Structure formats: structure tokens, C-alpha cells
Backbone as a ProteinNet text record, in pm:
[ID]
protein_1_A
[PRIMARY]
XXXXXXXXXXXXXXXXXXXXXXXXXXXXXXXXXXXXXXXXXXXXXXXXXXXXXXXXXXXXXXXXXXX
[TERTIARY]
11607.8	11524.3	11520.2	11500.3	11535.3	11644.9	11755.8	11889.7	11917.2	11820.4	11828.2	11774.6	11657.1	11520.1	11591.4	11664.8	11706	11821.2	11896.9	12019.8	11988.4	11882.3	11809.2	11780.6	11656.4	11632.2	11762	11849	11994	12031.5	12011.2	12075.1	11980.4	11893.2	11803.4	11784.2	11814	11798	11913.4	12020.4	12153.8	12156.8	12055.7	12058.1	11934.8	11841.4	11754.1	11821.3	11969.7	12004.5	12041.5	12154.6	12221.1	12122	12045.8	11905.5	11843.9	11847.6	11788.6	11935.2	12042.8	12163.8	12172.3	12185.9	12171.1	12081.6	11923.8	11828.5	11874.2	11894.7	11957.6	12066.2	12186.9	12284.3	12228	12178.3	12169.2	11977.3	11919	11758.1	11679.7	11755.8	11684.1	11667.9	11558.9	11570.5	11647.7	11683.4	11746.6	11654.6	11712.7	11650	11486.7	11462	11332.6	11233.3	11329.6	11231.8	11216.6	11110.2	11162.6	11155.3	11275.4	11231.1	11207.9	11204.1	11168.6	11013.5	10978.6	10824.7	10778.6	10815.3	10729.1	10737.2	10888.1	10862.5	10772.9	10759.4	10654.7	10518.4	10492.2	10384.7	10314.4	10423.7	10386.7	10359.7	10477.1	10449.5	10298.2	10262	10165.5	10032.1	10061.2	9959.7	9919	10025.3	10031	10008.9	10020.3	9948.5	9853	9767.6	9592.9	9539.9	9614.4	9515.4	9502.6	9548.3	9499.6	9536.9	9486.4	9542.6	9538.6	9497.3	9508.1	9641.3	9640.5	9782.2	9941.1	9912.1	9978.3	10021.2	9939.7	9919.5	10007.3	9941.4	10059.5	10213.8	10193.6	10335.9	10451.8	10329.7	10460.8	10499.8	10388.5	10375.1	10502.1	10519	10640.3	10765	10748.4	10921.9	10909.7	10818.9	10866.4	10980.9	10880.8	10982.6	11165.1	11174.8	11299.4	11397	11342.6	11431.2	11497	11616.9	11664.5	11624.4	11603.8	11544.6	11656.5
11318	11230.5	11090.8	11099.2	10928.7	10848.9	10935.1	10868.1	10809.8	10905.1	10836.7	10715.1	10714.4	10627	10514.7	10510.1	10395.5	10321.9	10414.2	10354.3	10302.5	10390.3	10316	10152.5	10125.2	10021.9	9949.6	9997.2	9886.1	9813.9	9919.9	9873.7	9755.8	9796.2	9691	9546	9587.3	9484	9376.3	9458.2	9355.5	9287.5	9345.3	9300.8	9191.7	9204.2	9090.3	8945.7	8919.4	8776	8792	8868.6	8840.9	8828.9	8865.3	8830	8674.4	8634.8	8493.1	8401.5	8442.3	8367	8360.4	8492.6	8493	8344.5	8380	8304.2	8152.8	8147.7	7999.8	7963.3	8051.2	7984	7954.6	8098.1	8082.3	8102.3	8082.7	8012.4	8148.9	8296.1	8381.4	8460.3	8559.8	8711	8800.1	8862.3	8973.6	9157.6	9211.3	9289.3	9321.1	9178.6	9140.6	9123.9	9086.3	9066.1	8942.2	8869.3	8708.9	8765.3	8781.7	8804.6	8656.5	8540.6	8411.2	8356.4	8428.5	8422.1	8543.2	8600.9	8758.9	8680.1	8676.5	8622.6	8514.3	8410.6	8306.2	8360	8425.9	8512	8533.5	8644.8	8745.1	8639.1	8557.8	8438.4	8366.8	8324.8	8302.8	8358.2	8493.5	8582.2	8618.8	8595.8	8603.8	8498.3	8359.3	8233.9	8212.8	8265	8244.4	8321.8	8425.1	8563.6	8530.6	8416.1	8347.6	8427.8	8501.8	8586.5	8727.1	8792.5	8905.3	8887.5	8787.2	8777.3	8771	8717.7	8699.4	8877.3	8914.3	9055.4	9136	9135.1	9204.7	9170.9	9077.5	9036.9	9033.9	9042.8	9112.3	9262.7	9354.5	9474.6	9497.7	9397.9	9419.6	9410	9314.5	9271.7	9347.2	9411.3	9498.1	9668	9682.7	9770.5	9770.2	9624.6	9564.1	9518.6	9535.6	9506	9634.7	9627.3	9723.5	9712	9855.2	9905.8	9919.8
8989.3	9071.1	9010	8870.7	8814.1	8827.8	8834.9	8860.3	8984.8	9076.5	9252.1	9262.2	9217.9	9212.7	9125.5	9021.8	8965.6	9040.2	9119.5	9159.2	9297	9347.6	9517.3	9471	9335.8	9327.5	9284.4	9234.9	9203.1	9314.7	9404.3	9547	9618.6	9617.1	9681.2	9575.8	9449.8	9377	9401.3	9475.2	9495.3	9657.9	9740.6	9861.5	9879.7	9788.2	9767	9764	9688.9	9664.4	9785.7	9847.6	10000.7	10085.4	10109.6	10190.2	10177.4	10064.6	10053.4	10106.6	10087.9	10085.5	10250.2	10320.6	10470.6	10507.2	10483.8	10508.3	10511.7	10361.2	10381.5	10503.7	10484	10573.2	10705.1	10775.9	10898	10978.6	10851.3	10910.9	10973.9	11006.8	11047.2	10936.1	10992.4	10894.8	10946.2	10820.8	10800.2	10893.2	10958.8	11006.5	11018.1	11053.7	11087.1	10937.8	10843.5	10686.4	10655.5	10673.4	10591.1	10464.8	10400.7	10209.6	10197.1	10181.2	10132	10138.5	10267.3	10254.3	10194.6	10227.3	10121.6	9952.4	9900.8	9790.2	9732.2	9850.5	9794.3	9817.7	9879.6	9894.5	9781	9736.1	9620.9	9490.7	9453.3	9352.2	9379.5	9459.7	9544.6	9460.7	9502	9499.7	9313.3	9292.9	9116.3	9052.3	9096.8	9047.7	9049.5	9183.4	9188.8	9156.1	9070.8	9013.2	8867.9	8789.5	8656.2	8577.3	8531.4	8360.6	8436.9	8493.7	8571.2	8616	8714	8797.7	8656.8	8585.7	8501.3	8390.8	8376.5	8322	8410.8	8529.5	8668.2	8675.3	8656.5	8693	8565.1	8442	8359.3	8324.5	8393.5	8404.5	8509.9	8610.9	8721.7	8637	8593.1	8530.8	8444.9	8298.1	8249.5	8330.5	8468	8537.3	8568.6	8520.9	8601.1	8480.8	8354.4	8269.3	8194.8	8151.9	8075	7956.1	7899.3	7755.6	7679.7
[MASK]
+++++++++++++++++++++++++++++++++++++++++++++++++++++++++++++++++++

């Protein structure tokens, strides 16, 4: 089950840039996702949360880095 779960997020981790790259070229979303606003969102949402938001958000990227 970890090996699925790691290689699902690989996958999505590689369709995240083509998604912003789409966006740019051609100004729509991708199967109805703006990822460019979700992302500023979320950044967003982690800047006005001050040292909390900051705590979170390295709790995220710790998920995303290799050990």
C-alpha cells in the first residue's frame, strides 16, 4: 500500500508543473482545476496563518522531501 500511495503522489507530483504550463499557454483549466489559483490560495492561506501557518507548511514539505 506505501508503494502505491508513493508512486500515485509521484504522479500527480509530475502533472502539477504540466498543469501550470497548460494554464500559462492557453489561459484555461485543466479538467475544470485552476491549479494556479488553488496554489495561490493555499500560499495565501499559509501566509496569514503567521507562525502556525508557517509550522504547517513545513509539516507539508517535510511529506514531500526524500529521507
Amino acid at each position: 500500500v506505501n508503494g502505491f500511495v508513493s508512486s500515485l503522489v509521484g504522479v500527480f507530483m509530475g502533472l502539477i508543473p504540466l498543469t501550470i504550463l497548460w494554464f500559462v499557454l492557453t489561459g484555461t483549466s485543466v479538467l475544470g482545476f485552476d491549479v494556479v489559483a488553488n496554489i495561490t490560495t493555499l500560499l495565501n492561506t499559509f501566509l496569514n496563518g503567521g507562525f502556525i501557518g508557517l509550522v504547517a507548511l513545513v509539516l507539508i514539505a517535510s511529506f514531500f522531501t526524500k529521507k
